[in-house]
Tab-separated table of C-alpha atoms and ligand atoms in Angstrom:
chain	number	residue	atom	x	y	z
T	10	UNK	CA	22.129	26.477	-0.653
T	11	UNK	CA	25.399	25.048	0.614
T	12	UNK	CA	25.021	21.820	-1.310
T	13	UNK	CA	24.056	21.750	-4.942
T	14	UNK	CA	22.074	18.690	-6.021
T	15	UNK	CA	23.326	17.081	-9.206
T	16	UNK	CA	23.075	13.653	-10.835
T	17	UNK	CA	26.501	12.115	-11.317
T	18	UNK	CA	27.228	9.753	-14.214
T	19	UNK	CA	28.577	6.643	-12.496
T	20	UNK	CA	28.090	3.912	-15.083
T	21	UNK	CA	31.328	1.849	-15.140
T	22	UNK	CA	33.034	4.362	-12.880
T	23	UNK	CA	34.797	3.417	-9.698
T	24	UNK	CA	33.235	4.153	-6.311
T	25	UNK	CA	35.385	3.285	-3.298
T	26	UNK	CA	33.990	2.360	0.095
T	27	UNK	CA	36.279	2.013	3.092
T	28	UNK	CA	34.733	-0.055	5.873
T	29	UNK	CA	32.881	-3.317	6.339
T	30	UNK	CA	30.419	-2.657	9.164
T	31	UNK	CA	26.882	-1.314	9.390
T	32	UNK	CA	27.641	2.120	7.959
T	33	UNK	CA	29.364	0.595	4.933
T	34	UNK	CA	26.508	-1.873	4.495
T	35	UNK	CA	23.911	0.884	4.456
T	36	UNK	CA	25.801	2.827	1.798
T	37	UNK	CA	26.491	-0.284	-0.258
T	38	UNK	CA	22.834	-1.242	-0.363
T	39	UNK	CA	22.193	2.089	-2.028
T	40	UNK	CA	25.255	2.004	-4.269
T	41	UNK	CA	24.414	-1.480	-5.513
T	42	UNK	CA	21.448	0.075	-7.296
T	43	UNK	CA	23.832	1.999	-9.541
T	44	UNK	CA	25.893	0.740	-12.445
T	45	UNK	CA	29.148	1.854	-10.868
T	46	UNK	CA	32.091	-0.460	-10.183
T	47	UNK	CA	32.144	-0.758	-6.417
T	48	UNK	CA	35.416	-1.392	-4.629
T	49	UNK	CA	35.357	-2.106	-0.904
T	50	UNK	CA	38.272	-2.099	1.520
T	51	UNK	CA	37.571	-3.899	4.783
T	52	UNK	CA	39.812	-6.103	6.903
T	53	UNK	CA	36.802	-7.693	8.562
T	54	UNK	CA	33.817	-7.338	6.207
T	55	UNK	CA	30.237	-8.226	7.162
T	56	UNK	CA	28.942	-11.513	5.748
T	57	UNK	CA	26.678	-9.708	3.276
T	58	UNK	CA	29.617	-7.849	1.776
T	59	UNK	CA	31.474	-11.144	1.322
T	60	UNK	CA	28.421	-12.559	-0.434
T	61	UNK	CA	28.184	-9.574	-2.768
T	62	UNK	CA	31.885	-10.041	-3.582
T	63	UNK	CA	31.295	-13.708	-4.358
T	64	UNK	CA	28.425	-12.737	-6.623
T	65	UNK	CA	30.811	-10.297	-8.364
T	66	UNK	CA	28.584	-7.367	-7.492
T	67	UNK	CA	31.577	-5.611	-5.995
T	68	UNK	CA	35.330	-6.073	-5.578
T	69	UNK	CA	36.488	-6.706	-2.028
T	70	UNK	CA	40.002	-6.135	-0.667
T	71	UNK	CA	40.524	-7.380	2.851
T	72	UNK	CA	42.970	-4.680	3.816
T	73	UNK	CA	43.086	-0.944	4.425
T	74	UNK	CA	43.082	1.230	1.329
T	75	UNK	CA	46.135	3.186	0.184
T	76	UNK	CA	46.407	6.269	-1.973
T	77	UNK	CA	46.949	4.150	-5.092
T	78	UNK	CA	43.577	2.489	-4.603
T	79	UNK	CA	41.875	5.823	-5.152
T	80	UNK	CA	43.088	6.291	-8.729
T	81	UNK	CA	40.178	7.053	-11.011
T	82	UNK	CA	37.581	6.984	-8.227
T	83	UNK	CA	34.483	9.061	-8.912
T	84	UNK	CA	33.417	8.995	-5.280
T	85	UNK	CA	34.875	7.778	-2.001
T	86	UNK	CA	32.957	6.830	1.117
T	87	UNK	CA	34.803	6.773	4.434
T	88	UNK	CA	32.606	4.355	6.364
T	89	UNK	CA	34.941	2.787	8.924
T	90	UNK	CA	33.044	4.408	11.808
T	91	UNK	CA	36.444	5.350	13.244
T	92	UNK	CA	37.321	9.085	13.356
T	93	UNK	CA	41.064	8.513	13.004
T	94	UNK	CA	40.692	6.259	10.008
T	95	UNK	CA	38.096	8.622	8.489
T	96	UNK	CA	40.507	11.539	8.827
T	97	UNK	CA	43.241	9.564	7.057
T	98	UNK	CA	40.918	8.791	4.170
T	99	UNK	CA	39.771	12.393	3.894
T	100	UNK	CA	43.428	13.424	3.715
T	101	UNK	CA	44.212	10.859	1.015
T	102	UNK	CA	41.117	11.776	-0.995
T	103	UNK	CA	41.697	15.488	-0.774
T	104	UNK	CA	45.302	15.049	-1.815
T	105	UNK	CA	44.187	13.149	-4.908
T	106	UNK	CA	41.432	15.666	-5.684
T	107	UNK	CA	38.621	13.156	-5.073
T	108	UNK	CA	35.136	13.733	-3.743
T	109	UNK	CA	34.824	12.112	-0.337
T	110	UNK	CA	31.916	11.486	2.020
T	111	UNK	CA	32.435	10.642	5.656
T	112	UNK	CA	29.414	8.755	6.922
T	113	UNK	CA	27.453	10.795	9.473
T	114	UNK	CA	29.963	13.613	9.335
T	115	UNK	CA	28.646	16.527	7.326
T	116	UNK	CA	31.523	18.839	8.103
T	117	UNK	CA	34.303	16.696	6.695
T	118	UNK	CA	32.323	15.539	3.680
T	119	UNK	CA	32.793	17.055	0.249
T	120	UNK	CA	29.441	15.637	-0.798
T	121	UNK	CA	26.448	14.104	0.920
T	122	UNK	CA	24.079	11.366	-0.210
T	123	UNK	CA	20.435	12.419	-0.299
T	124	UNK	CA	17.431	10.356	0.674
T	125	UNK	CA	16.305	8.747	-2.552
T	126	UNK	CA	12.957	7.681	-3.939
T	127	UNK	CA	13.892	5.167	-6.584
T	128	UNK	CA	11.667	4.571	-9.597
T	129	UNK	CA	14.606	4.145	-11.946
T	130	UNK	CA	15.037	5.977	-14.322
T	131	UNK	CA	12.937	8.403	-12.299
T	132	UNK	CA	14.685	9.225	-9.041
T	133	UNK	CA	13.886	11.897	-6.508
T	134	UNK	CA	16.659	13.121	-4.262
T	135	UNK	CA	15.800	14.767	-0.959
T	136	UNK	CA	18.346	16.670	1.061
T	137	UNK	CA	18.155	18.969	4.049
T	138	UNK	CA	21.900	19.658	4.370
T	139	UNK	CA	21.783	17.652	7.558
T	140	UNK	CA	19.294	20.050	9.138
T	141	UNK	CA	16.276	17.773	9.420
T	142	UNK	CA	16.763	14.089	8.671
T	143	UNK	CA	13.301	13.319	10.121
T	144	UNK	CA	11.724	15.745	7.685
T	145	UNK	CA	13.639	14.187	4.803
T	146	UNK	CA	12.299	10.781	5.789
T	147	UNK	CA	8.741	12.116	6.023
T	148	UNK	CA	8.989	13.715	2.578
T	149	UNK	CA	10.417	10.508	1.201
T	150	UNK	CA	7.552	8.466	2.675
T	151	UNK	CA	5.040	10.817	1.124
T	152	UNK	CA	6.644	10.608	-2.289
T	153	UNK	CA	6.912	6.823	-2.032
T	154	UNK	CA	3.161	6.820	-1.550
T	155	UNK	CA	2.463	9.116	-4.452
T	156	UNK	CA	4.704	7.551	-7.055
T	157	UNK	CA	3.470	4.102	-8.033
T	158	UNK	CA	6.131	1.429	-8.498
T	159	UNK	CA	5.236	1.437	-12.167
T	160	UNK	CA	6.479	5.024	-12.628
T	161	UNK	CA	9.963	3.900	-13.667
T	162	UNK	CA	8.802	1.312	-16.166
T	163	UNK	CA	6.340	3.776	-17.606
T	164	UNK	CA	8.995	6.468	-17.910
T	165	UNK	CA	11.271	4.084	-19.798
T	166	UNK	CA	8.498	2.953	-22.128
T	167	UNK	CA	7.185	6.492	-22.548
T	168	UNK	CA	10.546	7.923	-23.528
T	169	UNK	CA	10.489	6.181	-26.894
T	170	UNK	CA	7.052	7.631	-27.521
T	171	UNK	CA	8.014	11.260	-27.014
T	172	UNK	CA	8.494	12.148	-30.709
T	173	UNK	CA	5.044	10.757	-31.560
T	174	UNK	CA	3.422	12.689	-28.733
T	175	UNK	CA	4.629	15.855	-30.421
T	176	UNK	CA	1.670	15.451	-32.743
T	177	UNK	CA	-0.302	16.961	-29.888
T	178	UNK	CA	-0.149	20.726	-29.587
T	179	UNK	CA	2.475	21.919	-27.141
T	180	UNK	CA	1.180	22.920	-23.706
T	181	UNK	CA	-1.895	21.727	-21.928
T	182	UNK	CA	-2.935	19.097	-24.458
T	183	UNK	CA	0.456	17.406	-24.266
T	184	UNK	CA	0.612	17.729	-20.485
T	185	UNK	CA	-2.811	16.154	-20.125
T	186	UNK	CA	-1.734	13.321	-22.384
T	187	UNK	CA	1.336	12.535	-20.289
T	188	UNK	CA	-0.484	12.964	-16.984
T	189	UNK	CA	-3.104	10.546	-18.216
T	190	UNK	CA	-0.383	8.126	-19.313
T	191	UNK	CA	1.609	8.207	-16.076
T	192	UNK	CA	-1.242	8.150	-13.619
T	193	UNK	CA	-4.125	6.407	-15.352
T	194	UNK	CA	-3.875	4.630	-18.709
T	195	UNK	CA	-0.231	3.598	-18.280
T	196	UNK	CA	-0.613	1.928	-14.861
T	197	UNK	CA	-3.894	0.345	-16.009
T	198	UNK	CA	-2.281	-1.123	-19.154
T	199	UNK	CA	0.686	-2.403	-17.149
T	200	UNK	CA	-1.565	-4.013	-14.610
T	201	UNK	CA	-3.721	-5.729	-17.190
T	202	UNK	CA	-1.155	-6.821	-19.749
T	203	UNK	CA	2.382	-6.124	-18.520
T	204	UNK	CA	5.082	-4.153	-20.391
T	205	UNK	CA	3.992	-5.241	-23.853
T	206	UNK	CA	0.532	-3.778	-23.318
T	207	UNK	CA	1.951	-0.297	-22.765
T	208	UNK	CA	2.993	0.771	-26.313
T	209	UNK	CA	-0.419	-0.110	-27.825
T	210	UNK	CA	-2.094	1.666	-24.897
T	211	UNK	CA	0.035	4.749	-25.618
T	212	UNK	CA	-1.007	4.592	-29.250
T	213	UNK	CA	-4.704	4.368	-28.331
T	214	UNK	CA	-4.334	7.124	-25.774
T	215	UNK	CA	-2.686	9.384	-28.327
T	216	UNK	CA	-5.486	8.777	-30.826
T	217	UNK	CA	-8.049	9.583	-28.123
T	218	UNK	CA	-6.295	12.773	-27.192
T	219	UNK	CA	-5.808	13.760	-30.830
T	220	UNK	CA	-9.490	13.144	-31.491
T	221	UNK	CA	-10.836	15.180	-28.631
T	222	UNK	CA	-8.330	15.468	-25.854
T	223	UNK	CA	-10.558	14.012	-23.155
T	224	UNK	CA	-9.692	10.561	-21.845
T	225	UNK	CA	-12.546	8.081	-21.531
T	226	UNK	CA	-14.147	7.733	-18.127
T	227	UNK	CA	-13.650	4.652	-16.020
T	228	UNK	CA	-14.558	3.091	-12.719
T	229	UNK	CA	-12.182	1.789	-10.063
T	230	UNK	CA	-13.893	-0.403	-7.507
T	231	UNK	CA	-11.762	0.169	-4.445
T	232	UNK	CA	-11.621	-1.493	-1.035
T	233	UNK	CA	-11.417	1.060	1.764
T	234	UNK	CA	-10.563	-1.395	4.546
T	235	UNK	CA	-12.321	-1.448	7.918
T	236	UNK	CA	-12.097	2.245	8.778
T	237	UNK	CA	-8.640	3.281	9.929
T	238	UNK	CA	-7.168	5.379	7.082
T	239	UNK	CA	-3.762	3.828	7.795
T	240	UNK	CA	-5.203	0.520	6.665
T	241	UNK	CA	-5.892	1.830	3.164
T	242	UNK	CA	-3.636	0.510	0.433
T	243	UNK	CA	-1.350	3.040	-1.205
T	244	UNK	CA	-3.227	2.493	-4.428
T	245	UNK	CA	-6.570	3.299	-2.798
T	246	UNK	CA	-5.055	6.405	-1.279
T	247	UNK	CA	-3.781	7.569	-4.638
T	248	UNK	CA	-7.031	6.877	-6.460
T	249	UNK	CA	-8.916	8.907	-3.870
T	250	UNK	CA	-6.560	11.728	-4.683
T	251	UNK	CA	-7.332	11.510	-8.376
T	252	UNK	CA	-11.006	10.675	-8.576
T	253	UNK	CA	-13.523	13.051	-10.137
T	254	UNK	CA	-16.404	11.223	-8.525
T	255	UNK	CA	-16.417	9.050	-5.393
T	256	UNK	CA	-19.422	6.814	-4.803
T	257	UNK	CA	-19.182	5.330	-1.345
T	258	UNK	CA	-21.049	3.087	1.054
T	259	UNK	CA	-22.134	3.808	4.581
T	260	UNK	CA	-19.365	1.591	5.928
T	261	UNK	CA	-16.597	3.838	4.622
T	262	UNK	CA	-15.373	5.948	7.532
T	263	UNK	CA	-15.500	9.773	7.473
T	264	UNK	CA	-11.738	9.880	8.078
T	265	UNK	CA	-11.230	8.057	4.818
T	266	UNK	CA	-13.627	10.304	2.954
T	267	UNK	CA	-11.513	13.232	4.171
T	268	UNK	CA	-8.782	11.946	1.887
T	269	UNK	CA	-10.810	12.339	-1.297
T	270	UNK	CA	-9.804	15.184	-3.572
T	271	UNK	CA	-11.429	18.410	-2.426
T	272	UNK	CA	-12.933	19.052	-5.832
T	273	UNK	CA	-14.303	15.528	-6.204
T	274	UNK	CA	-18.026	14.985	-6.427
T	275	UNK	CA	-18.865	12.756	-3.440
T	276	UNK	CA	-21.959	10.582	-3.526
T	277	UNK	CA	-23.030	8.645	-0.449
T	278	UNK	CA	-25.132	5.697	-1.540
T	279	UNK	CA	-25.549	4.315	1.957
T	280	UNK	CA	-27.501	7.003	3.749
T	281	UNK	CA	-30.086	9.768	3.576
T	282	UNK	CA	-30.435	11.525	0.315
T	283	UNK	CA	-30.964	8.258	-1.419
T	284	UNK	CA	-32.837	6.723	1.508
T	285	UNK	CA	-31.511	4.170	3.996
T	286	UNK	CA	-29.827	2.262	1.247
T	287	UNK	CA	-29.710	3.047	-2.434
T	288	UNK	CA	-31.085	0.288	-4.667
T	289	UNK	CA	-28.308	-1.583	-6.395
T	290	UNK	CA	-29.560	-0.597	-9.866
T	291	UNK	CA	-29.407	3.054	-8.936
T	292	UNK	CA	-25.745	2.596	-7.935
T	293	UNK	CA	-25.035	0.974	-11.304
T	294	UNK	CA	-26.743	3.863	-13.097
T	295	UNK	CA	-24.732	6.437	-11.170
T	296	UNK	CA	-21.403	4.769	-11.957
T	297	UNK	CA	-22.261	4.379	-15.623
T	298	UNK	CA	-23.644	7.863	-16.004
T	299	UNK	CA	-20.536	9.532	-14.562
T	300	UNK	CA	-18.049	7.299	-16.375
T	301	UNK	CA	-19.869	7.966	-19.665
T	302	UNK	CA	-19.518	11.675	-19.032
T	303	UNK	CA	-15.741	11.100	-18.938
T	304	UNK	CA	-15.270	11.028	-15.165
T	305	UNK	CA	-12.815	8.896	-13.269
T	306	UNK	CA	-15.148	7.247	-10.793
T	307	UNK	CA	-13.967	5.596	-7.608
T	308	UNK	CA	-16.556	3.197	-6.267
T	309	UNK	CA	-15.419	2.948	-2.669
T	310	UNK	CA	-16.524	0.007	-0.552
T	311	UNK	CA	-15.873	-0.962	3.046
T	312	UNK	CA	-13.303	-3.708	3.634
T	313	UNK	CA	-12.550	-5.737	0.529
T	314	UNK	CA	-14.916	-5.263	-2.406
T	315	UNK	CA	-14.776	-8.977	-3.136
T	316	UNK	CA	-16.156	-10.023	0.245
T	317	UNK	CA	-19.908	-9.602	0.709
T	318	UNK	CA	-19.658	-6.515	-1.434
T	319	UNK	CA	-21.950	-7.228	-4.414
T	320	UNK	CA	-18.896	-6.752	-6.559
T	321	UNK	CA	-19.952	-9.080	-9.356
T	322	UNK	CA	-23.229	-7.308	-9.933
T	323	UNK	CA	-21.425	-3.993	-10.288
T	324	UNK	CA	-18.738	-5.360	-12.594
T	325	UNK	CA	-21.346	-7.075	-14.750
T	326	UNK	CA	-23.267	-3.839	-15.083
T	327	UNK	CA	-20.110	-1.922	-16.012
T	328	UNK	CA	-19.049	-4.546	-18.527
T	329	UNK	CA	-22.507	-4.544	-20.105
T	330	UNK	CA	-22.269	-0.767	-20.430
T	331	UNK	CA	-18.822	-1.077	-22.041
T	332	UNK	CA	-17.082	0.816	-19.256
T	333	UNK	CA	-13.491	0.168	-18.326
T	334	UNK	CA	-13.080	-0.976	-14.714
T	335	UNK	CA	-10.484	-2.163	-12.259
T	336	UNK	CA	-10.708	-3.674	-8.789
T	337	UNK	CA	-8.412	-2.673	-5.942
T	338	UNK	CA	-8.531	-5.061	-2.970
T	339	UNK	CA	-8.785	-3.902	0.619
T	340	UNK	CA	-8.358	-5.308	4.111
T	341	UNK	CA	-11.502	-7.154	5.041
T	342	UNK	CA	-13.181	-6.768	8.434
T	343	UNK	CA	-12.306	-10.337	9.506
T	344	UNK	CA	-8.560	-9.803	8.908
T	345	UNK	CA	-8.571	-6.582	10.868
T	346	UNK	CA	-10.712	-8.115	13.639
T	347	UNK	CA	-8.423	-11.070	14.283
T	348	UNK	CA	-5.436	-8.715	14.174
T	349	UNK	CA	-7.083	-6.619	16.838
T	350	UNK	CA	-7.652	-9.504	19.218
T	351	UNK	CA	-4.171	-10.896	18.595
T	352	UNK	CA	-5.340	-14.094	16.953
T	353	UNK	CA	-4.960	-15.614	13.526
T	354	UNK	CA	-7.623	-16.938	11.188
T	355	UNK	CA	-5.711	-20.155	10.599
T	356	UNK	CA	-3.296	-21.853	12.959
T	357	UNK	CA	-1.092	-24.895	12.586
T	358	UNK	CA	-2.591	-27.799	14.442
T	359	UNK	CA	-5.867	-26.018	15.138
T	360	UNK	CA	-7.600	-25.188	11.871
T	361	UNK	CA	-6.306	-25.523	8.325
T	362	UNK	CA	-9.159	-23.485	6.919
T	363	UNK	CA	-11.316	-20.612	8.069
T	364	UNK	CA	-14.730	-19.578	6.855
T	365	UNK	CA	-16.174	-16.191	6.054
T	366	UNK	CA	-19.931	-16.410	6.523
T	367	UNK	CA	-22.823	-14.059	6.162
T	368	UNK	CA	-25.557	-14.112	8.779
T	369	UNK	CA	-28.233	-13.634	6.196
T	370	UNK	CA	-28.490	-13.770	2.446
T	371	UNK	CA	-31.145	-12.809	-0.074
T	372	UNK	CA	-33.436	-15.580	1.174
T	373	UNK	CA	-33.198	-14.740	4.890
T	374	UNK	CA	-30.966	-16.450	7.452
T	375	UNK	CA	-28.136	-18.064	5.555
T	376	UNK	CA	-27.600	-21.816	5.780
T	377	UNK	CA	-24.127	-23.255	6.209
T	378	UNK	CA	-22.372	-26.545	6.828
T	379	UNK	CA	-23.301	-26.461	10.521
T	380	UNK	CA	-21.963	-29.958	11.225
T	381	UNK	CA	-18.491	-28.967	10.062
T	382	UNK	CA	-18.651	-25.623	11.828
T	383	UNK	CA	-19.635	-27.251	15.108
T	384	UNK	CA	-16.363	-29.208	15.318
T	385	UNK	CA	-13.860	-28.168	17.967
T	386	UNK	CA	-11.116	-25.870	16.704
T	387	UNK	CA	-13.102	-24.471	13.766
T	388	UNK	CA	-12.838	-20.761	13.061
T	389	UNK	CA	-15.384	-18.642	11.240
T	390	UNK	CA	-15.979	-14.933	10.853
T	391	UNK	CA	-19.613	-13.966	10.570
T	392	UNK	CA	-20.403	-10.782	8.679
T	393	UNK	CA	-23.774	-9.079	9.021
T	394	UNK	CA	-24.451	-11.505	11.837
T	395	UNK	CA	-26.221	-9.457	14.464
T	396	UNK	CA	-29.776	-10.405	13.611
T	397	UNK	CA	-29.025	-14.042	12.914
T	398	UNK	CA	-26.987	-14.680	16.071
T	399	UNK	CA	-29.698	-16.711	17.792
T	400	UNK	CA	-30.281	-18.755	14.655
T	401	UNK	CA	-26.552	-19.460	14.312
T	402	UNK	CA	-26.292	-20.431	17.976
T	403	UNK	CA	-29.265	-22.789	17.683
T	404	UNK	CA	-27.970	-24.492	14.542
T	405	UNK	CA	-24.494	-24.984	15.998
T	406	UNK	CA	-25.744	-26.417	19.287
T	407	UNK	CA	-28.118	-28.686	17.404
T	408	UNK	CA	-25.160	-30.043	15.456
T	409	UNK	CA	-23.203	-30.842	18.583
T	410	UNK	CA	-21.112	-27.712	19.130
T	411	UNK	CA	-19.732	-27.164	22.627
T	412	UNK	CA	-21.648	-24.395	24.403
T	413	UNK	CA	-18.282	-23.239	25.755
T	414	UNK	CA	-16.940	-22.600	22.241
T	415	UNK	CA	-15.157	-19.235	22.415
T	416	UNK	CA	-16.770	-16.366	20.554
T	417	UNK	CA	-15.394	-12.857	20.120
T	418	UNK	CA	-17.367	-9.919	18.863
T	419	UNK	CA	-15.417	-7.009	17.451
T	420	UNK	CA	-17.384	-3.867	16.808
T	421	UNK	CA	-16.105	-0.931	14.747
T	422	UNK	CA	-12.882	-2.748	13.955
T	423	UNK	CA	-9.823	-0.491	13.658
T	424	UNK	CA	-11.766	2.623	14.648
T	425	UNK	CA	-11.307	4.733	17.763
T	426	UNK	CA	-14.689	3.619	19.123
T	427	UNK	CA	-13.901	-0.067	18.701
T	428	UNK	CA	-15.108	-2.552	21.268
T	429	UNK	CA	-14.142	-6.196	21.787
T	430	UNK	CA	-16.406	-8.578	23.656
T	431	UNK	CA	-15.382	-12.035	24.690
T	432	UNK	CA	-18.060	-14.666	25.179
T	433	UNK	CA	-18.989	-18.263	24.493
T	434	UNK	CA	-21.498	-19.806	22.150
T	435	UNK	CA	-23.872	-20.094	25.137
T	436	UNK	CA	-24.265	-16.318	25.379
T	437	UNK	CA	-23.964	-15.445	21.722
T	438	UNK	CA	-27.146	-13.425	21.198
T	439	UNK	CA	-26.862	-11.680	24.586
T	440	UNK	CA	-23.305	-10.533	24.060
T	441	UNK	CA	-24.480	-8.535	21.062
T	442	UNK	CA	-26.788	-6.359	23.096
T	443	UNK	CA	-26.135	-2.675	22.698
T	444	UNK	CA	-23.882	-3.106	19.699
T	445	UNK	CA	-24.767	-0.460	17.166
T	446	UNK	CA	-21.796	-0.246	14.844
T	447	UNK	CA	-20.760	-2.877	12.304
T	448	UNK	CA	-19.457	-5.969	14.055
T	449	UNK	CA	-17.736	-9.208	13.129
T	450	UNK	CA	-18.524	-12.303	15.150
T	451	UNK	CA	-15.528	-14.588	15.406
T	452	UNK	CA	-16.504	-18.165	16.165
T	453	UNK	CA	-13.825	-20.302	17.790
T	454	UNK	CA	-11.548	-17.430	18.829
T	455	UNK	CA	-11.077	-15.708	22.177
T	456	UNK	CA	-9.060	-12.504	22.501
T	457	UNK	CA	-5.449	-13.495	23.112
T	458	UNK	CA	-4.966	-11.265	26.133
T	459	UNK	CA	-7.585	-10.826	28.826
T	460	UNK	CA	-6.167	-7.352	29.439
T	461	UNK	CA	-7.196	-6.309	25.991
T	462	UNK	CA	-10.717	-7.477	26.597
T	463	UNK	CA	-10.879	-5.420	29.762
T	464	UNK	CA	-9.424	-2.388	28.089
T	465	UNK	CA	-12.199	-2.349	25.526
T	466	UNK	CA	-14.924	-3.006	28.082
T	467	UNK	CA	-15.038	-0.249	30.664
T	468	UNK	CA	-18.045	-1.858	32.361
T	469	UNK	CA	-16.080	-5.006	32.965
T	470	UNK	CA	-13.117	-3.014	34.206
T	471	UNK	CA	-15.370	-1.669	36.922
T	472	UNK	CA	-16.374	-5.161	37.928
T	473	UNK	CA	-12.830	-6.524	38.162
C	27	SAH	N1	-16.738	-5.867	2.186
C	27	SAH	C1	-16.752	-5.770	3.624
C	27	SAH	C2	-17.919	-6.484	4.226
C	27	SAH	C3	-19.246	-5.887	3.849
C	27	SAH	S1	-20.587	-6.715	4.632
C	27	SAH	C4	-15.427	-6.309	4.168
C	27	SAH	O1	-14.671	-6.933	3.440
C	27	SAH	O2	-15.158	-6.094	5.338
C	27	SAH	C5	-20.852	-5.703	6.036
C	27	SAH	C6	-20.404	-6.401	7.295
C	27	SAH	O3	-18.995	-6.367	7.373
C	27	SAH	C7	-20.870	-5.774	8.563
C	27	SAH	O4	-22.172	-6.186	8.886
C	27	SAH	C8	-19.881	-6.291	9.553
C	27	SAH	O5	-20.166	-7.623	9.914
C	27	SAH	C9	-18.618	-6.304	8.724
C	27	SAH	N2	-17.819	-5.085	8.908
C	27	SAH	C10	-17.467	-4.196	7.974
C	27	SAH	N3	-16.712	-3.219	8.494
C	27	SAH	C11	-16.559	-3.492	9.780
C	27	SAH	C12	-15.884	-2.858	10.877
C	27	SAH	N4	-15.174	-1.737	10.731
C	27	SAH	N5	-15.962	-3.444	12.084
C	27	SAH	C13	-16.647	-4.585	12.262
C	27	SAH	N6	-17.301	-5.211	11.285
C	27	SAH	C14	-17.267	-4.679	10.054
């Protein structure tokens, strides 16, 4: 180890930065997070630096620094991006016994600044001694994902609680308590009631753990997005990592299920085992049963749980059973579908609202405001619309829609086997032929680029 990582006390101490360009800006953005007194020397500072000076966030001297300017400096950054100037500053700093960093110059630096994951007061510093900056960035990205933004707030609030937590026996019991606080009860309390909800939640949690150790079970109803694991929210990703039990629908892609904790109990309620589709009541029973047994249940649904997801029925059942729940939104199929064809759901001057429709509801084909939908420029995304396509076409034409109204069908949105078909209202049912995966029908939108359409339709490519 050629560099020893330490945390330096910088509150009210002077940190000097020489330079006013991009390198100085990058360092200053980081340094502004500290409580140090920042002093910048730059003859021609960037506009942002001038603004920070005006806001008294730093002191700016529009000249080169001299040895006297370094008095009392805890750290010095040579960020002029000029080797001659850098060398002068290194000489001055060394002479005065100061720690100096030359931006992007490991050799001449007495210290280096790590990559930082900031959840103040929790900070993680990552350094590779200049060997692998790409690796440092990758590690940082991974940690950013794993540490919720609330970590810092929770650490601050938890600190005051440490003496009380000593009522728990040292070792596993105390570790479990804190793990529960940082990754489950704490974030949940923060989300529901803000900072003031955290101390009472800590108190309750402590009583629970004192009583029997085990935390109560709960259910997180989580949106898994349309299929591409990269379209999961960070929160969904983390919950999948933590869950004891994952109850998922058929629409959730296998790649996403790969992300669930290896030890988790995975229950597919969309396919064989429970039959073609598990009755809703059975799903409620499963969630309740596992949560009652103390499990952290993730109820994973395709897209967004609040869009054609029977969310209310599940939440009502959980509430009636007295089980704690939370909802985590996801990217819905319509959002991902329009993104894929390069269009937007709403557009200035075209449509000020967009509709999300279902092709059929509990009573059969679903009825809608066909007259409004038939107007030129309207946009609607039809979910579960394959079987009702002819019905939809008929209703729209009957209400005066133009047969040339553009229609796009996006199958398996965001997945590697995705397919986009471009059509018009006139050929709506036909264009759906052969589509086997889940598909969104976008009324009123054509794919932005014809090339894209061709790319996803090998048959058509042959014809062109
Ligand atoms: N809650 C989901 C929708 C569930 S209803 C969401 O927000 O996306 C099921 C319908 O959603 C399917 O019939 C289909 O129309 C649409 N859908 C879901 N995932 C899809 C995908 N990856 N590609 C295309 N359509 C999808």
